[in-house]
Amino acid sequence: MVDFTLTDEQQNLREMAHDFAEKEIRPVAWEYDKDGTFPEEIIKKAWEVGLMNSHVPEAYGGVHASTLDGCLIEEELSWGCSGIQTTLGCNGLASAPVILAGSEEIKREYLGRLIEEPLLASFCLTEPDAGSDVSGMRTTAVKKGDKYVINGSKVFITNGGYANWYTVYAKTDKEAGHRGISAFVVPRDAGVVVDKKEDKLGQRASNTAAISFNDVEVPASHLLGEENQGFKLAMMTLDRTRPGVAAMAVGIARAAMEFATEYAKERVQFGVPIAMHQGIQFMIADMATEVEAARLLAWKSAVLLDQGKRNTMVSSHAKRFAADAAMKVTTDAVQVYGGYGFIKEYPVEKLFRDAKIMQLYEGTSQIQRLVIARETLVPRRAGSGAPNAAAATSSNGATPAKEPSAA
Ligand SMILES: Cc1cc2nc3c(=O)[nH]c(=O)nc-3n(C[C@H](O)[C@H](O)[C@H](O)COP(=O)(O)OP(=O)(O)OC[C@H]3O[C@@H](n4cnc5c(N)ncnc54)[C@H](O)[C@@H]3O)c2cc1C
């Protein structure tokens, strides 16, 4: 049976998130965007009311909300400001590999920290020369006795300047491409250096930083899962987080549609509100369809995961479609506002800038198409969950040349 009705609990959760976005995020979002202000106060409030870390299992102090529940929160908070939601939601990205592969001790310690205090964690995969193709990463982790010594640099790390701990991907076998990557939990006080805060086009309230590791030592127990299984872990993580990114894109698109709809009813040209012109009506109609379709894909990719099913292709469908929808809807919202849409005093200009990142992070729109093309051209063998040899796709990105995926 297919049923899109939310339960009472889910509707309450959605209303609670919307209320928070309306009262705590919207009033400051455009101001924070202007100055690139980090939303410290909002983090504390969101943490207090339980709108952060909803993914943490009950055994470690969390509520273990479903992926669909997470999407409901992410859409509403992104409706408020997607830059602020990127800040609030990044703990989910950083801690997914810990939940998937961390030892009991590591889970208790590092997931526990997020529950005990409003702390942040970061996910460190991307490097200056390894974006879509993470197999080219140069950061290394060398085992010395009962420790690993990590050296290298990461770029574009969300919350990198503020995180208490980091999930770090590094090569444990330099010759093995994507099969030589391992993942580690690295506490900030192990010696993580924050090199630079990026000045961005959009999502300016979120912190994006370059960080480095110079002979940073972590106990061997901080390895997540087995050595050289980090690539698989990154893939599994992105399957889990892409539904939420799609939901964020829906939130941005919905906000832009609402602003455009209101403006179209107020702005008079040729003696009537511009909403009376069919050219404007059709833009608004297309916005409504894009929002609806993107949300359904986001929900489907989340529900598959909640049912314990493989969602790789559907989460790429959702992320790609919703990101492109957010870009289109916000572009058209600027169009509905006419020249005023281009002016910072009006709200849609920010949404247009914020939407762009949806097509870039957690795998670009090209990379999502790459995943979809491979899954379509060379489908997984039914029931086995195993990839056909040619169906390999690396995490942020591209296909490891002539190698089957570990994922
Ligand atoms: C604000 C922000 C926050 C981010 N947060 C994080 C974070 O918290 N953690 C983290 O690890 N990373 C993060 N990232 C990094 C992000 O995931 C990468 O930027 C993204 O994966 C693309 O990598 P790249 O920028 O190196 O682009 P490149 O990989 O160099 O791509 C450049 C262009 O080439 C295209 N391209 C590349 N390969 C192919 C191919 N095989 N086929 C077709 N087209 C291709 C891409 O789609 C893109 O259009 C963040 C980035 C930004 C901007």
mmCIF file of N, CA and C in Angstrom, residues 168-265:
data_model
loop_
_atom_site.group_PDB
_atom_site.id
_atom_site.type_symbol
_atom_site.label_atom_id
_atom_site.label_comp_id
_atom_site.label_asym_id
_atom_site.label_seq_id
_atom_site.Cartn_x
_atom_site.Cartn_y
_atom_site.Cartn_z
ATOM 1 N N VAL A 168 37.124 11.690 9.676
ATOM 2 C CA VAL A 168 38.163 12.009 8.688
ATOM 3 C C VAL A 168 38.476 10.786 7.829
ATOM 4 N N TYR A 169 38.485 11.008 6.525
ATOM 5 C CA TYR A 169 38.846 9.944 5.582
ATOM 6 C C TYR A 169 40.298 10.133 5.185
ATOM 7 N N ALA A 170 41.048 9.034 5.218
ATOM 8 C CA ALA A 170 42.479 9.117 4.900
ATOM 9 C C ALA A 170 42.926 7.810 4.248
ATOM 10 N N LYS A 171 44.003 7.914 3.493
ATOM 11 C CA LYS A 171 44.541 6.720 2.833
ATOM 12 C C LYS A 171 45.361 5.891 3.829
ATOM 13 N N THR A 172 44.991 4.622 3.946
ATOM 14 C CA THR A 172 45.819 3.703 4.727
ATOM 15 C C THR A 172 46.606 2.794 3.785
ATOM 16 N N ASP A 173 46.262 2.856 2.497
ATOM 17 C CA ASP A 173 47.044 2.164 1.470
ATOM 18 C C ASP A 173 47.066 3.084 0.251
ATOM 19 N N LYS A 174 48.188 3.772 0.080
ATOM 20 C CA LYS A 174 48.273 4.826 -0.938
ATOM 21 C C LYS A 174 48.140 4.296 -2.361
ATOM 22 N N GLU A 175 48.481 3.017 -2.544
ATOM 23 C CA GLU A 175 48.487 2.470 -3.907
ATOM 24 C C GLU A 175 47.122 1.906 -4.310
ATOM 25 N N ALA A 176 46.170 1.855 -3.391
ATOM 26 C CA ALA A 176 44.948 1.073 -3.658
ATOM 27 C C ALA A 176 43.734 1.921 -4.075
ATOM 28 N N GLY A 177 43.962 3.170 -4.466
ATOM 29 C CA GLY A 177 42.847 4.016 -4.910
ATOM 30 C C GLY A 177 41.745 4.080 -3.870
ATOM 31 N N HIS A 178 40.489 3.935 -4.330
ATOM 32 C CA HIS A 178 39.384 4.069 -3.377
ATOM 33 C C HIS A 178 39.336 2.902 -2.393
ATOM 34 N N ARG A 179 40.048 1.819 -2.717
ATOM 35 C CA ARG A 179 40.099 0.668 -1.811
ATOM 36 C C ARG A 179 41.141 0.827 -0.710
ATOM 37 N N GLY A 180 41.816 1.970 -0.700
ATOM 38 C CA GLY A 180 42.841 2.188 0.332
ATOM 39 C C GLY A 180 42.464 3.284 1.310
ATOM 40 N N ILE A 181 41.145 3.613 1.335
ATOM 41 C CA ILE A 181 40.686 4.710 2.215
ATOM 42 C C ILE A 181 40.098 4.139 3.511
ATOM 43 N N SER A 182 40.434 4.771 4.631
ATOM 44 C CA SER A 182 39.843 4.395 5.930
ATOM 45 C C SER A 182 39.243 5.631 6.581
ATOM 46 N N ALA A 183 38.331 5.398 7.512
ATOM 47 C CA ALA A 183 37.682 6.521 8.199
ATOM 48 C C ALA A 183 38.012 6.480 9.693
ATOM 49 N N PHE A 184 38.187 7.663 10.256
ATOM 50 C CA PHE A 184 38.578 7.794 11.665
ATOM 51 C C PHE A 184 37.758 8.873 12.357
ATOM 52 N N VAL A 185 37.594 8.717 13.657
ATOM 53 C CA VAL A 185 37.080 9.823 14.458
ATOM 54 C C VAL A 185 38.285 10.561 15.035
ATOM 55 N N VAL A 186 38.315 11.873 14.806
ATOM 56 C CA VAL A 186 39.442 12.674 15.288
ATOM 57 C C VAL A 186 38.897 13.811 16.165
ATOM 58 N N PRO A 187 39.185 13.766 17.466
ATOM 59 C CA PRO A 187 38.745 14.891 18.305
ATOM 60 C C PRO A 187 39.552 16.142 17.965
ATOM 61 N N ARG A 188 38.895 17.282 18.065
ATOM 62 C CA ARG A 188 39.574 18.532 17.700
ATOM 63 C C ARG A 188 40.869 18.724 18.503
ATOM 64 N N ASP A 189 40.801 18.351 19.811
ATOM 65 C CA ASP A 189 41.968 18.617 20.647
ATOM 66 C C ASP A 189 43.128 17.650 20.397
ATOM 67 N N ALA A 190 42.968 16.759 19.405
ATOM 68 C CA ALA A 190 44.118 15.936 19.008
ATOM 69 C C ALA A 190 45.098 16.778 18.193
ATOM 70 N N GLY A 191 44.672 17.994 17.804
ATOM 71 C CA GLY A 191 45.591 18.888 17.091
ATOM 72 C C GLY A 191 45.112 19.306 15.707
ATOM 73 N N VAL A 192 43.791 19.281 15.482
ATOM 74 C CA VAL A 192 43.256 19.708 14.187
ATOM 75 C C VAL A 192 43.476 21.213 14.039
ATOM 76 N N VAL A 193 44.006 21.628 12.890
ATOM 77 C CA VAL A 193 44.268 23.050 12.649
ATOM 78 C C VAL A 193 43.233 23.587 11.661
ATOM 79 N N VAL A 194 42.602 24.714 12.032
ATOM 80 C CA VAL A 194 41.659 25.370 11.114
ATOM 81 C C VAL A 194 42.443 26.424 10.345
ATOM 82 N N ASP A 195 42.553 26.216 9.012
ATOM 83 C CA ASP A 195 43.406 27.104 8.210
ATOM 84 C C ASP A 195 42.664 28.333 7.714
ATOM 85 N N LYS A 196 41.379 28.181 7.371
ATOM 86 C CA LYS A 196 40.718 29.276 6.668
ATOM 87 C C LYS A 196 39.214 29.101 6.690
ATOM 88 N N LYS A 197 38.504 30.227 6.872
ATOM 89 C CA LYS A 197 37.047 30.215 6.710
ATOM 90 C C LYS A 197 36.750 30.723 5.306
ATOM 91 N N GLU A 198 35.896 30.012 4.564
ATOM 92 C CA GLU A 198 35.569 30.438 3.197
ATOM 93 C C GLU A 198 34.496 31.526 3.212
ATOM 94 N N ASP A 199 34.613 32.461 2.271
ATOM 95 C CA ASP A 199 33.603 33.512 2.067
ATOM 96 C C ASP A 199 32.754 33.051 0.880
ATOM 97 N N LYS A 200 31.446 32.831 1.101
ATOM 98 C CA LYS A 200 30.666 32.095 0.107
ATOM 99 C C LYS A 200 29.591 32.931 -0.592
ATOM 100 N N LEU A 201 29.174 32.412 -1.757
ATOM 101 C CA LEU A 201 28.066 32.991 -2.525
ATOM 102 C C LEU A 201 26.756 32.919 -1.734
ATOM 103 N N GLY A 202 26.474 31.754 -1.196
ATOM 104 C CA GLY A 202 25.209 31.544 -0.490
ATOM 105 C C GLY A 202 25.432 30.764 0.795
ATOM 106 N N GLN A 203 24.342 30.452 1.474
ATOM 107 C CA GLN A 203 24.415 29.771 2.771
ATOM 108 C C GLN A 203 25.508 30.394 3.633
ATOM 109 N N ARG A 204 25.480 31.719 3.676
ATOM 110 C CA ARG A 204 26.595 32.440 4.283
ATOM 111 C C ARG A 204 26.634 32.329 5.806
ATOM 112 N N ALA A 205 25.523 31.924 6.413
ATOM 113 C CA ALA A 205 25.530 31.742 7.870
ATOM 114 C C ALA A 205 26.215 30.434 8.257
ATOM 115 N N SER A 206 26.374 29.531 7.286
ATOM 116 C CA SER A 206 27.050 28.266 7.615
ATOM 117 C C SER A 206 28.555 28.481 7.549
ATOM 118 N N ASN A 207 29.262 27.703 8.348
ATOM 119 C CA ASN A 207 30.726 27.808 8.378
ATOM 120 C C ASN A 207 31.319 26.744 7.460
ATOM 121 N N THR A 208 32.177 27.179 6.551
ATOM 122 C CA THR A 208 32.854 26.251 5.640
ATOM 123 C C THR A 208 34.348 26.527 5.762
ATOM 124 N N ALA A 209 35.117 25.510 6.134
ATOM 125 C CA ALA A 209 36.517 25.778 6.481
ATOM 126 C C ALA A 209 37.472 24.787 5.834
ATOM 127 N N ALA A 210 38.703 25.274 5.641
ATOM 128 C CA ALA A 210 39.810 24.388 5.254
ATOM 129 C C ALA A 210 40.519 24.002 6.549
ATOM 130 N N ILE A 211 40.820 22.726 6.697
ATOM 131 C CA ILE A 211 41.473 22.290 7.938
ATOM 132 C C ILE A 211 42.644 21.364 7.593
ATOM 133 N N SER A 212 43.562 21.233 8.529
ATOM 134 C CA SER A 212 44.686 20.337 8.251
ATOM 135 C C SER A 212 45.099 19.531 9.478
ATOM 136 N N PHE A 213 45.804 18.461 9.169
ATOM 137 C CA PHE A 213 46.264 17.499 10.181
ATOM 138 C C PHE A 213 47.769 17.352 10.005
ATOM 139 N N ASN A 214 48.510 17.760 11.017
ATOM 140 C CA ASN A 214 49.966 17.654 10.932
ATOM 141 C C ASN A 214 50.424 16.720 12.044
ATOM 142 N N ASP A 215 50.725 15.481 11.675
ATOM 143 C CA ASP A 215 51.113 14.453 12.660
ATOM 144 C C ASP A 215 50.095 14.347 13.788
ATOM 145 N N VAL A 216 48.820 14.369 13.429
ATOM 146 C CA VAL A 216 47.753 14.231 14.436
ATOM 147 C C VAL A 216 47.612 12.753 14.804
ATOM 148 N N GLU A 217 47.736 12.449 16.073
ATOM 149 C CA GLU A 217 47.675 11.045 16.521
ATOM 150 C C GLU A 217 46.314 10.726 17.123
ATOM 151 N N VAL A 218 45.757 9.579 16.697
ATOM 152 C CA VAL A 218 44.530 9.091 17.359
ATOM 153 C C VAL A 218 44.737 7.623 17.730
ATOM 154 N N PRO A 219 44.117 7.157 18.808
ATOM 155 C CA PRO A 219 44.235 5.743 19.165
ATOM 156 C C PRO A 219 43.714 4.868 18.019
ATOM 157 N N ALA A 220 44.271 3.673 17.856
ATOM 158 C CA ALA A 220 43.844 2.763 16.776
ATOM 159 C C ALA A 220 42.347 2.462 16.883
ATOM 160 N N SER A 221 41.809 2.556 18.100
ATOM 161 C CA SER A 221 40.378 2.274 18.297
ATOM 162 C C SER A 221 39.483 3.318 17.627
ATOM 163 N N HIS A 222 40.066 4.435 17.147
ATOM 164 C CA HIS A 222 39.273 5.470 16.469
ATOM 165 C C HIS A 222 39.030 5.160 14.999
ATOM 166 N N LEU A 223 39.609 4.064 14.516
ATOM 167 C CA LEU A 223 39.304 3.604 13.154
ATOM 168 C C LEU A 223 37.845 3.154 13.127
ATOM 169 N N LEU A 224 37.099 3.607 12.122
ATOM 170 C CA LEU A 224 35.687 3.199 11.998
ATOM 171 C C LEU A 224 35.601 1.982 11.085
ATOM 172 N N GLY A 225 35.111 0.885 11.628
ATOM 173 C CA GLY A 225 35.051 -0.349 10.834
ATOM 174 C C GLY A 225 36.448 -0.893 10.601
ATOM 175 N N GLU A 226 36.627 -1.483 9.397
ATOM 176 C CA GLU A 226 37.924 -2.080 9.114
ATOM 177 C C GLU A 226 38.783 -1.146 8.282
ATOM 178 N N GLU A 227 40.086 -1.395 8.325
ATOM 179 C CA GLU A 227 40.998 -0.632 7.479
ATOM 180 C C GLU A 227 40.619 -0.800 6.022
ATOM 181 N N ASN A 228 40.725 0.262 5.254
ATOM 182 C CA ASN A 228 40.472 0.285 3.801
ATOM 183 C C ASN A 228 39.000 0.080 3.432
ATOM 184 N N GLN A 229 38.109 0.242 4.404
ATOM 185 C CA GLN A 229 36.661 0.149 4.128
ATOM 186 C C GLN A 229 35.997 1.529 4.185
ATOM 187 N N GLY A 230 36.809 2.579 4.224
ATOM 188 C CA GLY A 230 36.264 3.930 4.394
ATOM 189 C C GLY A 230 35.444 4.401 3.208
ATOM 190 N N PHE A 231 35.829 3.966 2.030
ATOM 191 C CA PHE A 231 35.086 4.376 0.833
ATOM 192 C C PHE A 231 33.654 3.848 0.885
ATOM 193 N N LYS A 232 33.540 2.586 1.261
ATOM 194 C CA LYS A 232 32.213 1.965 1.381
ATOM 195 C C LYS A 232 31.373 2.714 2.420
ATOM 196 N N LEU A 233 32.039 3.090 3.498
ATOM 197 C CA LEU A 233 31.352 3.810 4.576
ATOM 198 C C LEU A 233 30.867 5.183 4.092
ATOM 199 N N ALA A 234 31.699 5.849 3.300
ATOM 200 C CA ALA A 234 31.311 7.162 2.760
ATOM 201 C C ALA A 234 30.105 7.004 1.832
ATOM 202 N N MET A 235 30.121 5.950 1.021
ATOM 203 C CA MET A 235 28.996 5.687 0.113
ATOM 204 C C MET A 235 27.706 5.455 0.897
ATOM 205 N N MET A 236 27.826 4.615 1.922
ATOM 206 C CA MET A 236 26.644 4.293 2.735
ATOM 207 C C MET A 236 26.137 5.535 3.463
ATOM 208 N N THR A 237 27.066 6.366 3.886
ATOM 209 C CA THR A 237 26.688 7.615 4.564
ATOM 210 C C THR A 237 25.886 8.505 3.627
ATOM 211 N N LEU A 238 26.383 8.682 2.408
ATOM 212 C CA LEU A 238 25.704 9.595 1.476
ATOM 213 C C LEU A 238 24.342 9.050 1.050
ATOM 214 N N ASP A 239 24.196 7.729 0.977
ATOM 215 C CA ASP A 239 22.857 7.161 0.734
ATOM 216 C C ASP A 239 21.893 7.606 1.827
ATOM 217 N N ARG A 240 22.421 7.727 3.049
ATOM 218 C CA ARG A 240 21.572 8.079 4.200
ATOM 219 C C ARG A 240 21.305 9.572 4.304
ATOM 220 N N THR A 241 22.214 10.387 3.786
ATOM 221 C CA THR A 241 22.044 11.835 3.984
ATOM 222 C C THR A 241 21.461 12.548 2.759
ATOM 223 N N ARG A 242 21.543 11.935 1.593
ATOM 224 C CA ARG A 242 21.024 12.624 0.399
ATOM 225 C C ARG A 242 19.513 12.862 0.459
ATOM 226 N N PRO A 243 18.705 11.967 1.049
ATOM 227 C CA PRO A 243 17.277 12.315 1.181
ATOM 228 C C PRO A 243 17.081 13.632 1.933
ATOM 229 N N GLY A 244 17.872 13.857 2.955
ATOM 230 C CA GLY A 244 17.757 15.087 3.744
ATOM 231 C C GLY A 244 18.184 16.314 2.954
ATOM 232 N N VAL A 245 19.222 16.161 2.120
ATOM 233 C CA VAL A 245 19.638 17.294 1.281
ATOM 234 C C VAL A 245 18.515 17.617 0.289
ATOM 235 N N ALA A 246 17.891 16.567 -0.252
ATOM 236 C CA ALA A 246 16.752 16.783 -1.166
ATOM 237 C C ALA A 246 15.646 17.542 -0.430
ATOM 238 N N ALA A 247 15.374 17.150 0.810
ATOM 239 C CA ALA A 247 14.326 17.832 1.590
ATOM 240 C C ALA A 247 14.697 19.293 1.840
ATOM 241 N N MET A 248 15.977 19.552 2.050
ATOM 242 C CA MET A 248 16.412 20.949 2.223
ATOM 243 C C MET A 248 16.141 21.752 0.956
ATOM 244 N N ALA A 249 16.439 21.144 -0.193
ATOM 245 C CA ALA A 249 16.187 21.838 -1.474
ATOM 246 C C ALA A 249 14.694 22.131 -1.626
ATOM 247 N N VAL A 250 13.858 21.205 -1.170
ATOM 248 C CA VAL A 250 12.398 21.430 -1.216
ATOM 249 C C VAL A 250 12.041 22.640 -0.345
ATOM 250 N N GLY A 251 12.668 22.729 0.819
ATOM 251 C CA GLY A 251 12.394 23.853 1.721
ATOM 252 C C GLY A 251 12.737 25.191 1.082
ATOM 253 N N ILE A 252 13.886 25.243 0.396
ATOM 254 C CA ILE A 252 14.287 26.489 -0.284
ATOM 255 C C ILE A 252 13.281 26.818 -1.389
ATOM 256 N N ALA A 253 12.955 25.805 -2.192
ATOM 257 C CA ALA A 253 12.044 26.019 -3.333
ATOM 258 C C ALA A 253 10.673 26.475 -2.830
ATOM 259 N N ARG A 254 10.215 25.851 -1.763
ATOM 260 C CA ARG A 254 8.883 26.203 -1.232
ATOM 261 C C ARG A 254 8.865 27.649 -0.734
ATOM 262 N N ALA A 255 9.938 28.034 -0.052
ATOM 263 C CA ALA A 255 10.014 29.418 0.438
ATOM 264 C C ALA A 255 9.963 30.387 -0.743
ATOM 265 N N ALA A 256 10.726 30.090 -1.787
ATOM 266 C CA ALA A 256 10.758 30.983 -2.967
ATOM 267 C C ALA A 256 9.387 31.035 -3.632
ATOM 268 N N MET A 257 8.740 29.882 -3.724
ATOM 269 C CA MET A 257 7.404 29.843 -4.338
ATOM 270 C C MET A 257 6.415 30.694 -3.537
ATOM 271 N N GLU A 258 6.488 30.590 -2.231
ATOM 272 C CA GLU A 258 5.558 31.361 -1.399
ATOM 273 C C GLU A 258 5.787 32.873 -1.554
ATOM 274 N N PHE A 259 7.048 33.274 -1.530
ATOM 275 C CA PHE A 259 7.331 34.709 -1.718
ATOM 276 C C PHE A 259 6.827 35.173 -3.083
ATOM 277 N N ALA A 260 7.097 34.369 -4.125
ATOM 278 C CA ALA A 260 6.713 34.761 -5.490
ATOM 279 C C ALA A 260 5.194 34.839 -5.616
ATOM 280 N N THR A 261 4.509 33.915 -4.978
ATOM 281 C CA THR A 261 3.039 33.876 -5.055
ATOM 282 C C THR A 261 2.444 35.133 -4.411
ATOM 283 N N GLU A 262 2.949 35.470 -3.225
ATOM 284 C CA GLU A 262 2.439 36.661 -2.536
ATOM 285 C C GLU A 262 2.726 37.924 -3.346
ATOM 286 N N TYR A 263 3.947 38.006 -3.849
ATOM 287 C CA TYR A 263 4.336 39.192 -4.606
ATOM 288 C C TYR A 263 3.470 39.325 -5.864
ATOM 289 N N ALA A 264 3.216 38.194 -6.519
ATOM 290 C CA ALA A 264 2.439 38.225 -7.775
ATOM 291 C C ALA A 264 1.015 38.723 -7.532
ATOM 292 N N LYS A 265 0.523 38.501 -6.312
ATOM 293 C CA LYS A 265 -0.851 38.955 -6.003
ATOM 294 C C LYS A 265 -0.882 40.451 -5.677
#
